[in-house]
Every structure is written in structure tokens, then in C-alpha cells.
Short mmCIF file of N, CA and C in Angstrom, two decimals:
data_model
loop_
_atom_site.label_atom_id
_atom_site.label_comp_id
_atom_site.label_asym_id
_atom_site.label_seq_id
_atom_site.Cartn_x
_atom_site.Cartn_y
_atom_site.Cartn_z
N GLU A 1 2.37 -2.67 -14.59
CA GLU A 1 3.60 -2.09 -15.71
C GLU A 1 4.38 -2.72 -15.42
N ALA A 2 5.33 -2.76 -13.96
CA ALA A 2 6.68 -3.49 -13.54
C ALA A 2 6.02 -5.12 -14.72
N LEU A 3 5.10 -5.64 -14.41
CA LEU A 3 4.31 -7.17 -15.21
C LEU A 3 4.90 -7.45 -16.57
N LYS A 4 4.92 -6.43 -17.18
CA LYS A 4 5.43 -6.19 -18.54
C LYS A 4 7.07 -6.74 -18.42
N GLU A 5 7.56 -6.05 -17.75
CA GLU A 5 9.00 -7.04 -17.35
C GLU A 5 9.10 -7.93 -16.98
N TYR A 6 8.91 -8.88 -16.20
CA TYR A 6 9.27 -9.89 -15.54
C TYR A 6 8.18 -9.87 -14.91
N ASP A 7 8.06 -11.57 -14.25
CA ASP A 7 6.04 -12.31 -13.74
C ASP A 7 7.45 -12.10 -12.34
N TYR A 8 6.99 -10.77 -11.72
CA TYR A 8 7.40 -11.17 -10.17
C TYR A 8 6.33 -11.52 -9.52
N GLY A 9 6.72 -12.30 -8.19
CA GLY A 9 5.51 -13.01 -7.68
C GLY A 9 5.38 -12.50 -6.27
N CYS A 10 6.13 -11.22 -5.55
CA CYS A 10 5.83 -10.36 -4.45
C CYS A 10 5.70 -9.51 -4.92
N PHE A 11 4.89 -8.48 -4.00
CA PHE A 11 4.96 -6.96 -4.10
C PHE A 11 4.96 -6.21 -2.98
N VAL A 12 6.20 -5.47 -2.70
CA VAL A 12 5.95 -4.50 -1.34
C VAL A 12 5.78 -2.98 -0.95
N PHE A 13 4.89 -2.61 -0.86
CA PHE A 13 4.72 -1.15 -0.54
C PHE A 13 5.07 -0.42 0.71
N SER A 14 5.76 0.48 0.38
CA SER A 14 5.91 1.12 1.31
C SER A 14 6.03 2.83 1.30
N ASP A 15 5.65 3.42 2.32
CA ASP A 15 5.64 4.87 2.57
C ASP A 15 7.23 5.53 2.43
N VAL A 16 7.60 6.09 1.53
CA VAL A 16 8.98 6.98 1.03
C VAL A 16 9.37 7.17 2.70
N ASP A 17 8.41 7.48 3.49
CA ASP A 17 9.31 8.31 4.32
C ASP A 17 9.46 7.73 5.88
N LEU A 18 8.97 6.31 5.56
CA LEU A 18 9.37 5.10 6.35
C LEU A 18 10.86 4.76 6.47
N ILE A 19 11.45 4.19 7.41
CA ILE A 19 12.69 3.57 7.66
C ILE A 19 12.53 2.76 8.63
N PRO A 20 12.69 1.35 8.33
CA PRO A 20 12.71 -0.03 8.98
C PRO A 20 14.10 0.10 10.42
N MET A 21 13.77 -0.41 11.57
CA MET A 21 14.98 -0.31 12.66
C MET A 21 15.52 -1.09 13.12
N ASP A 22 14.89 -2.37 12.27
CA ASP A 22 15.25 -4.03 12.56
C ASP A 22 15.70 -4.90 11.49
N ASP A 23 16.64 -5.13 11.06
CA ASP A 23 16.86 -5.72 10.15
C ASP A 23 16.05 -6.92 9.50
N ARG A 24 15.75 -7.61 11.15
CA ARG A 24 15.27 -8.92 10.80
C ARG A 24 13.57 -8.85 10.33
N ASN A 25 12.92 -7.95 9.91
CA ASN A 25 11.56 -7.11 9.79
C ASN A 25 12.29 -8.02 7.88
N THR A 26 12.03 -9.17 7.49
CA THR A 26 12.30 -9.42 6.06
C THR A 26 11.25 -8.52 5.26
N TYR A 27 11.58 -7.96 3.92
CA TYR A 27 10.45 -7.49 3.09
C TYR A 27 10.11 -8.91 2.28
N LYS A 28 9.38 -9.33 2.53
CA LYS A 28 8.95 -10.98 1.42
C LYS A 28 7.40 -11.01 1.69
N CYS A 29 7.07 -11.93 0.69
CA CYS A 29 6.04 -11.80 0.93
C CYS A 29 5.90 -13.36 1.41
N PHE A 30 4.31 -13.88 2.56
CA PHE A 30 4.23 -14.67 3.13
C PHE A 30 2.36 -15.46 2.55
N SER A 31 2.18 -16.37 3.25
CA SER A 31 0.78 -16.94 2.91
C SER A 31 0.16 -15.67 3.35
N GLN A 32 0.03 -15.03 3.99
CA GLN A 32 -1.45 -14.50 4.00
C GLN A 32 -0.27 -12.88 4.06
N PRO A 33 -1.26 -11.50 3.11
CA PRO A 33 -0.58 -10.60 3.40
C PRO A 33 -0.04 -9.95 4.70
N ARG A 34 1.35 -9.03 4.44
CA ARG A 34 2.09 -9.04 5.59
C ARG A 34 1.86 -7.33 5.84
N HIS A 35 1.28 -7.08 7.06
CA HIS A 35 2.14 -5.52 7.24
C HIS A 35 3.08 -5.48 8.17
N LEU A 36 4.21 -5.20 7.64
CA LEU A 36 5.52 -4.77 8.28
C LEU A 36 5.51 -4.02 9.05
N SER A 37 5.12 -2.50 8.78
CA SER A 37 5.27 -1.14 9.92
C SER A 37 4.48 -1.36 10.94
N VAL A 38 4.43 -2.72 12.13
CA VAL A 38 3.72 -2.38 12.85
C VAL A 38 3.46 -1.30 14.02
N SER A 39 4.65 -1.26 14.46
CA SER A 39 5.34 0.03 15.40
C SER A 39 5.93 1.14 15.10
N MET A 40 4.95 1.84 14.28
CA MET A 40 6.23 3.84 14.32
C MET A 40 6.00 4.43 14.87
N ASP A 41 7.16 5.27 15.27
CA ASP A 41 7.36 5.98 16.39
C ASP A 41 6.59 7.27 16.08
N LYS A 42 5.46 7.33 14.90
CA LYS A 42 4.57 8.72 15.01
C LYS A 42 3.22 8.06 15.49
N PHE A 43 3.92 6.81 16.51
CA PHE A 43 2.19 6.14 16.78
C PHE A 43 2.51 5.38 18.61
N GLY A 44 3.97 5.66 19.19
CA GLY A 44 4.21 5.61 20.28
C GLY A 44 4.72 4.04 20.10
N PHE A 45 5.24 4.01 18.80
CA PHE A 45 5.42 2.06 19.17
C PHE A 45 4.71 1.63 18.64
N ARG A 46 3.38 1.53 18.81
CA ARG A 46 1.99 0.73 18.73
C ARG A 46 1.65 0.89 17.58
N LEU A 47 0.82 -0.27 17.74
CA LEU A 47 -0.33 0.07 15.96
C LEU A 47 -1.64 0.64 16.63
N PRO A 48 -1.93 1.90 15.78
CA PRO A 48 -3.32 2.13 15.76
C PRO A 48 -4.74 2.19 16.57
N TYR A 49 -4.29 0.83 15.78
CA TYR A 49 -6.15 -0.03 16.09
C TYR A 49 -5.46 -0.83 14.92
N ASN A 50 -6.14 -1.61 14.96
CA ASN A 50 -6.24 -3.54 14.76
C ASN A 50 -6.21 -3.77 13.06
N GLN A 51 -7.04 -2.73 12.07
CA GLN A 51 -7.65 -3.03 11.24
C GLN A 51 -6.32 -2.36 10.37
N TYR A 52 -5.15 -1.39 11.34
CA TYR A 52 -4.24 -0.78 10.39
C TYR A 52 -3.11 -1.43 9.54
N PHE A 53 -3.14 -0.68 8.25
CA PHE A 53 -2.36 -1.33 7.08
C PHE A 53 -1.32 -0.60 6.56
N GLY A 54 -1.52 0.41 7.27
CA GLY A 54 -0.57 1.09 6.16
C GLY A 54 1.18 1.31 6.36
N GLY A 55 1.76 2.05 5.91
CA GLY A 55 3.19 2.25 6.22
C GLY A 55 4.11 1.15 4.91
N VAL A 56 4.14 0.18 5.69
CA VAL A 56 4.84 -0.87 4.97
C VAL A 56 4.07 -2.34 4.93
N SER A 57 3.41 -2.59 3.47
CA SER A 57 3.35 -4.11 3.69
C SER A 57 3.84 -5.24 2.64
N SER A 58 2.89 -6.08 2.20
CA SER A 58 3.36 -6.63 1.51
C SER A 58 2.57 -7.97 0.93
N MET A 59 2.49 -8.11 -0.27
CA MET A 59 1.32 -9.18 -0.88
C MET A 59 1.89 -10.14 -2.50
N SER A 60 1.40 -11.17 -2.17
CA SER A 60 2.12 -12.07 -3.33
C SER A 60 1.17 -11.53 -4.40
N LYS A 61 1.14 -12.24 -6.27
CA LYS A 61 0.89 -11.03 -6.85
C LYS A 61 -0.60 -11.72 -7.29
N GLU A 62 -0.85 -13.45 -6.63
CA GLU A 62 -2.10 -13.85 -6.13
C GLU A 62 -2.65 -12.83 -5.53
N GLN A 63 -2.20 -12.59 -4.18
CA GLN A 63 -3.20 -11.91 -3.36
C GLN A 63 -3.45 -10.46 -3.87
N PHE A 64 -2.75 -9.87 -4.49
CA PHE A 64 -2.87 -8.75 -5.22
C PHE A 64 -3.72 -8.31 -5.96
N LEU A 65 -3.81 -9.40 -7.13
CA LEU A 65 -4.69 -9.33 -8.06
C LEU A 65 -6.07 -9.99 -7.64
N LYS A 66 -6.03 -10.74 -6.44
CA LYS A 66 -7.56 -11.64 -5.65
C LYS A 66 -8.49 -10.43 -5.51
N ILE A 67 -7.57 -9.35 -4.85
CA ILE A 67 -8.35 -7.93 -4.46
C ILE A 67 -8.51 -7.13 -5.31
N ASN A 68 -8.11 -6.86 -6.61
CA ASN A 68 -7.82 -6.10 -8.17
C ASN A 68 -7.33 -4.53 -6.98
N GLY A 69 -6.03 -5.12 -6.90
CA GLY A 69 -5.07 -4.05 -6.40
C GLY A 69 -5.56 -2.52 -5.66
N PHE A 70 -4.97 -1.69 -5.61
CA PHE A 70 -5.54 -0.66 -5.24
C PHE A 70 -6.21 0.06 -5.58
N PRO A 71 -7.32 0.64 -5.13
CA PRO A 71 -8.27 1.21 -5.24
C PRO A 71 -8.03 2.55 -6.64
N ASN A 72 -8.60 2.93 -7.28
CA ASN A 72 -8.04 4.63 -8.31
C ASN A 72 -8.52 5.69 -7.94
N ASN A 73 -9.90 5.36 -7.16
CA ASN A 73 -11.18 6.68 -6.66
C ASN A 73 -10.38 7.57 -5.44
N TYR A 74 -9.70 7.16 -5.19
CA TYR A 74 -8.36 7.82 -3.94
C TYR A 74 -7.63 9.26 -4.06
N TRP A 75 -8.09 10.31 -4.03
CA TRP A 75 -7.24 11.55 -4.63
C TRP A 75 -6.39 12.20 -2.80
N GLY A 76 -6.09 12.66 -2.65
CA GLY A 76 -5.26 13.25 -1.54
C GLY A 76 -4.92 12.39 -0.89
N TRP A 77 -5.05 12.82 0.59
CA TRP A 77 -4.33 11.83 1.69
C TRP A 77 -5.80 11.16 2.49
N GLY A 78 -5.06 9.87 2.56
CA GLY A 78 -6.16 9.15 3.67
C GLY A 78 -7.10 7.70 2.92
N GLY A 79 -7.39 6.65 3.42
CA GLY A 79 -8.07 6.26 3.26
C GLY A 79 -7.85 4.94 2.41
N GLU A 80 -6.66 4.65 1.33
CA GLU A 80 -6.41 4.07 0.83
C GLU A 80 -5.83 2.63 1.56
N ASP A 81 -5.61 2.76 2.44
CA ASP A 81 -4.75 1.97 3.08
C ASP A 81 -6.14 1.08 4.14
N ASP A 82 -6.89 1.71 4.58
CA ASP A 82 -8.14 0.99 5.25
C ASP A 82 -9.00 0.56 4.03
N ASP A 83 -8.80 0.73 2.88
CA ASP A 83 -9.57 0.62 1.57
C ASP A 83 -8.91 -1.31 1.52
N ILE A 84 -7.67 -1.18 1.18
CA ILE A 84 -6.77 -2.37 1.19
C ILE A 84 -6.97 -3.66 1.94
N PHE A 85 -7.26 -3.07 3.61
CA PHE A 85 -7.70 -4.15 4.67
C PHE A 85 -9.27 -4.53 4.56
N ASN A 86 -10.36 -3.67 4.07
CA ASN A 86 -11.28 -4.10 3.62
C ASN A 86 -10.96 -4.63 2.59
N ARG A 87 -10.44 -4.89 1.41
CA ARG A 87 -10.80 -5.70 0.25
C ARG A 87 -10.21 -7.37 0.67
N LEU A 88 -8.62 -7.07 1.28
CA LEU A 88 -8.54 -7.83 1.96
C LEU A 88 -9.10 -9.32 2.86
N SER A 89 -10.18 -8.26 3.91
CA SER A 89 -10.90 -8.81 4.49
C SER A 89 -12.26 -9.84 3.78
N SER A 90 -12.23 -9.19 2.99
CA SER A 90 -13.55 -9.88 2.14
C SER A 90 -13.46 -10.66 1.25
N LYS A 91 -12.09 -10.97 1.06
CA LYS A 91 -11.59 -12.07 0.50
C LYS A 91 -11.18 -13.10 1.33
N GLY A 92 -11.40 -12.95 2.00
CA GLY A 92 -10.80 -14.35 3.57
C GLY A 92 -9.90 -14.43 3.65
N MET A 93 -8.84 -13.19 3.35
CA MET A 93 -7.72 -13.25 3.47
C MET A 93 -7.41 -12.60 4.93
N THR A 94 -6.07 -12.88 6.25
CA THR A 94 -5.42 -12.41 7.31
C THR A 94 -4.85 -12.23 6.81
N ILE A 95 -4.33 -10.98 8.03
CA ILE A 95 -2.94 -10.00 8.12
C ILE A 95 -2.50 -10.71 8.68
N SER A 96 -0.92 -10.71 8.55
CA SER A 96 -0.12 -11.38 9.46
C SER A 96 0.58 -9.91 9.58
N ARG A 97 1.45 -10.41 10.93
CA ARG A 97 2.33 -9.41 11.17
C ARG A 97 3.95 -9.31 12.40
N PRO A 98 4.86 -9.21 11.93
CA PRO A 98 5.38 -9.54 13.19
C PRO A 98 5.53 -8.88 14.02
N SER A 99 6.12 -9.11 14.97
CA SER A 99 5.98 -8.73 16.45
C SER A 99 6.40 -7.14 16.20
N GLY A 100 6.31 -6.38 17.13
CA GLY A 100 6.09 -4.95 17.31
C GLY A 100 7.75 -4.69 17.66
N ALA A 101 8.54 -4.96 18.20
CA ALA A 101 9.65 -5.11 18.34
C ALA A 101 10.87 -4.81 16.84
N VAL A 102 10.34 -6.09 16.27
CA VAL A 102 10.80 -6.49 14.54
C VAL A 102 10.66 -5.32 13.95
N GLY A 103 9.36 -5.33 14.11
CA GLY A 103 8.29 -4.25 12.87
C GLY A 103 8.28 -2.49 13.28
N LYS A 104 9.77 -2.48 13.89
CA LYS A 104 9.58 -1.33 14.39
C LYS A 104 10.14 -0.09 13.40
N CYS A 105 9.57 0.91 13.04
CA CYS A 105 10.11 1.82 11.83
C CYS A 105 9.76 3.87 12.61
N ARG A 106 10.94 4.10 11.76
CA ARG A 106 10.95 5.53 12.12
C ARG A 106 10.28 6.34 10.91
N MET A 107 9.75 7.01 10.91
CA MET A 107 9.37 8.50 10.25
C MET A 107 9.97 9.11 9.91
N ILE A 108 10.38 9.75 8.99
CA ILE A 108 11.14 11.23 8.73
C ILE A 108 10.35 12.16 8.68
N ARG A 109 10.64 13.20 9.61
CA ARG A 109 9.42 14.42 9.86
C ARG A 109 9.72 14.87 8.47
N HIS A 110 8.55 15.52 7.94
CA HIS A 110 8.51 16.43 7.21
C HIS A 110 6.93 17.02 6.86
N ASN A 111 6.86 17.96 6.06
CA ASN A 111 5.74 19.13 5.47
C ASN A 111 5.10 17.81 4.71
N ARG A 112 3.70 18.08 5.00
CA ARG A 112 3.25 17.58 4.11
C ARG A 112 2.63 18.17 2.41
N ASP A 113 2.88 17.22 1.28
CA ASP A 113 2.88 18.10 0.10
C ASP A 113 1.73 18.65 -0.05
N GLY A 114 2.34 19.34 -1.01
CA GLY A 114 0.83 20.64 -1.52
C GLY A 114 0.34 19.67 -2.32
N GLY A 115 -0.93 20.19 -2.05
CA GLY A 115 -1.99 19.35 -3.01
C GLY A 115 -2.31 17.83 -2.53
N ASN A 116 -1.82 17.30 -1.30
CA ASN A 116 -1.78 16.50 -1.07
C ASN A 116 -2.85 16.62 0.68
N GLU A 117 -3.91 17.22 0.36
CA GLU A 117 -4.81 17.51 1.58
C GLU A 117 -5.65 16.50 1.52
N ASP A 118 -6.17 16.42 3.06
CA ASP A 118 -7.06 15.49 3.84
C ASP A 118 -8.19 14.94 2.29
N ASN A 119 -8.30 13.58 2.05
CA ASN A 119 -9.35 13.14 1.03
C ASN A 119 -10.82 13.42 1.90
N PRO A 120 -11.72 14.05 1.90
CA PRO A 120 -13.05 14.46 2.05
C PRO A 120 -13.95 13.23 2.19
N GLN A 121 -13.51 12.79 0.96
CA GLN A 121 -14.75 10.81 0.93
C GLN A 121 -14.07 10.27 1.21
N ARG A 122 -12.66 9.79 1.89
CA ARG A 122 -12.10 8.68 2.57
C ARG A 122 -12.88 7.99 3.16
N PHE A 123 -13.77 8.38 4.28
CA PHE A 123 -14.25 7.92 5.26
C PHE A 123 -15.91 6.96 4.41
N ASP A 124 -16.48 7.90 3.56
CA ASP A 124 -17.46 6.77 2.53
C ASP A 124 -17.24 6.01 1.64
N ARG A 125 -15.64 5.99 1.14
CA ARG A 125 -15.83 5.19 0.11
C ARG A 125 -15.10 4.22 1.26
N ILE A 126 -14.45 4.22 1.83
CA ILE A 126 -13.99 3.11 2.89
C ILE A 126 -15.24 1.81 3.08
N ALA A 127 -16.42 3.24 3.76
CA ALA A 127 -17.38 2.05 4.07
C ALA A 127 -17.62 1.10 2.66
N HIS A 128 -17.77 2.00 2.03
CA HIS A 128 -18.63 1.12 0.73
C HIS A 128 -17.50 0.41 -0.59
N THR A 129 -15.85 -0.62 0.44
CA THR A 129 -15.42 -1.04 -0.35
C THR A 129 -16.01 -2.20 -1.04
N ARG A 130 -16.62 -2.96 -0.78
CA ARG A 130 -17.07 -3.87 -0.69
C ARG A 130 -18.36 -4.05 -2.07
N GLU A 131 -18.47 -2.84 -2.18
CA GLU A 131 -19.46 -3.04 -3.98
C GLU A 131 -18.49 -2.23 -4.89
N THR A 132 -17.39 -1.69 -4.71
CA THR A 132 -16.62 -0.75 -5.70
C THR A 132 -15.16 -1.86 -5.74
N MET A 133 -14.88 -2.59 -4.71
CA MET A 133 -13.36 -3.10 -4.98
C MET A 133 -13.37 -3.97 -6.31
N ASN A 134 -14.34 -4.52 -7.16
CA ASN A 134 -14.40 -5.03 -8.20
C ASN A 134 -14.51 -4.48 -8.99
N LYS A 135 -15.20 -3.31 -9.66
CA LYS A 135 -15.17 -2.11 -10.42
C LYS A 135 -13.74 -1.08 -10.37
N ASP A 136 -13.00 -1.19 -9.73
CA ASP A 136 -12.06 0.30 -9.17
C ASP A 136 -10.94 -0.71 -8.87
N GLY A 137 -9.76 -1.03 -9.32
CA GLY A 137 -8.42 -1.13 -9.18
C GLY A 137 -7.79 -1.31 -10.52
N ILE A 138 -6.63 -2.74 -10.12
CA ILE A 138 -5.78 -3.13 -11.20
C ILE A 138 -6.84 -2.73 -12.47
N LYS A 139 -7.89 -3.52 -12.41
CA LYS A 139 -8.68 -4.40 -13.51
C LYS A 139 -9.09 -3.05 -15.04
N THR A 140 -9.02 -2.14 -14.03
CA THR A 140 -9.62 -0.81 -14.87
C THR A 140 -8.52 0.60 -14.49
N LEU A 141 -7.35 0.40 -14.19
CA LEU A 141 -6.36 1.49 -14.18
C LEU A 141 -5.94 1.98 -15.67
N SER A 142 -5.83 3.37 -15.42
CA SER A 142 -5.05 3.89 -16.92
C SER A 142 -4.08 4.64 -16.43
N TYR A 143 -3.20 4.54 -17.20
CA TYR A 143 -2.14 5.45 -17.00
C TYR A 143 -1.52 5.79 -18.10
N LYS A 144 -0.35 6.33 -18.53
CA LYS A 144 0.77 6.64 -19.34
C LYS A 144 2.31 6.45 -18.82
N VAL A 145 2.85 5.13 -19.86
CA VAL A 145 4.25 5.42 -19.24
C VAL A 145 4.95 7.12 -19.35
N VAL A 146 5.66 7.55 -18.76
CA VAL A 146 6.22 9.22 -19.09
C VAL A 146 7.64 8.36 -18.94
N LYS A 147 8.59 7.71 -18.40
CA LYS A 147 9.53 7.13 -18.16
C LYS A 147 9.95 6.39 -17.94
N VAL A 148 10.57 5.51 -18.13
CA VAL A 148 11.18 3.74 -17.88
C VAL A 148 12.97 4.22 -17.46
N GLU A 149 13.69 4.27 -16.07
CA GLU A 149 15.16 4.14 -16.05
C GLU A 149 15.57 3.43 -15.14
N LYS A 150 16.18 2.43 -15.73
CA LYS A 150 17.02 0.92 -15.35
C LYS A 150 18.25 0.95 -14.75
N ASP A 151 18.30 0.94 -13.41
CA ASP A 151 19.46 0.99 -12.65
C ASP A 151 19.45 -0.68 -12.02
N GLN A 152 20.99 -0.50 -11.87
CA GLN A 152 21.32 -2.38 -11.63
C GLN A 152 20.22 -2.44 -10.18
N LEU A 153 20.44 -1.98 -9.31
CA LEU A 153 18.82 -2.39 -8.64
C LEU A 153 17.85 -2.39 -8.41
N TYR A 154 17.53 -1.62 -9.75
CA TYR A 154 15.88 -0.88 -9.30
C TYR A 154 15.98 -0.56 -10.96
N THR A 155 14.08 -0.89 -10.99
CA THR A 155 13.83 0.19 -12.36
C THR A 155 12.70 1.11 -12.05
N LYS A 156 12.64 2.31 -12.43
CA LYS A 156 11.91 3.24 -12.00
C LYS A 156 11.13 3.65 -12.69
N ILE A 157 9.81 3.47 -13.06
CA ILE A 157 8.93 3.64 -13.90
C ILE A 157 8.28 4.71 -13.68
N THR A 158 8.39 5.86 -14.42
CA THR A 158 7.14 7.03 -14.12
C THR A 158 5.75 7.06 -14.82
N VAL A 159 4.90 6.93 -14.04
CA VAL A 159 3.61 7.17 -14.84
C VAL A 159 2.88 8.69 -14.77
N ASP A 160 1.61 8.92 -15.75
CA ASP A 160 0.58 9.97 -15.51
C ASP A 160 -0.58 9.24 -15.52
N VAL A 161 -0.89 9.12 -14.43
CA VAL A 161 -2.42 8.86 -14.12
C VAL A 161 -3.61 9.35 -14.35
N GLY A 162 -3.25 11.15 -14.72
CA GLY A 162 -4.38 11.74 -15.61
C GLY A 162 -4.52 12.42 -14.06
N LYS A 163 -5.65 13.72 -14.38
CA LYS A 163 -6.62 14.47 -13.09
C LYS A 163 -7.59 14.13 -12.16
N LYS A 164 -7.76 14.25 -11.27
CA LYS A 164 -8.95 14.13 -10.63
C LYS A 164 -10.04 14.36 -11.14
N ASP A 165 -11.13 13.55 -11.55
CA ASP A 165 -12.47 13.56 -11.91
C ASP A 165 -13.03 14.63 -11.36
#
């Protein structure tokens, strides 16, 4: 929806509960997809596993479109970040990362949102990313714009993606 307003060339995706701790961690795009939150307090300031792509990441418009964006079939908590990693890998892209010192983030402690329980299908869906990624993503995204709020520094677009099938 944002691309209807302006031809953005870079997208940064961030969990709302993560706060960067080092201002040298530039939120911009690179020649390869970038995982920016490599050292989070909730994981003891270490990467939990090499394929981890959760928290904060950036992709150029070309990279994002090449993987058909985010999957639409994940409801509840978990799995979509690993699906994105699989999409990037299957298209021959590698993940770049800042150092652990630069990529440090703190998580704001909170209770999990109601209705956002663990996604029981996440492991099966992750295992089948390569078969589903061309059919499930930005090309098949369906939504209704509910509200557009323009501020001096940002535009907030609220959409309705419907209910889980």
C-alpha cells in the first residue's frame, strides 16, 4: 500500500518491542538482506541460531519482491521469520549482519497479546517454504484499507486482512 504513495527502495521491518542500543546500527538497506537485531537481551546478547532472522531486518524493494514478500498463511505467534530466511536462501541471497556489539537490542517486557497464541502449524509451514513461496506472499495479499494517517515523519496505514480461514 505504501508503494502507491511513493516508490520506496528500502523496507525495514521491526518488532515493536525492540529498542536498539547502539546508534551505529544504521537502519538502511544493503546489497544483501540485513538482519539488524543480532544481539538481543532475551537471548543473552547472542544469536539464538545461525538462520535466525527475527526482530529487526531490512531488505531492498528488489530483494523483497524477489521473495514474494512475507507469507500470508501464518496466524498466531511464530514461524514467519524463519519462512523469510528460507525464502531469501532459496533465491540465493545471504544475510548480512552488523557485529554483536553494534546489533544490540533490548526487548520491552510485556505479556503476549491475547489471541496471539503459538502457531501449531509453523514447523510444517517452514518446512514447505520452497513449495509455497511463489503462491503465498505479496502477489496474493488481500486487504482493505481502513485508515491512512499522515504525520510529518511517518504515514500510518491501518488495514484489515480478514480472519483466519
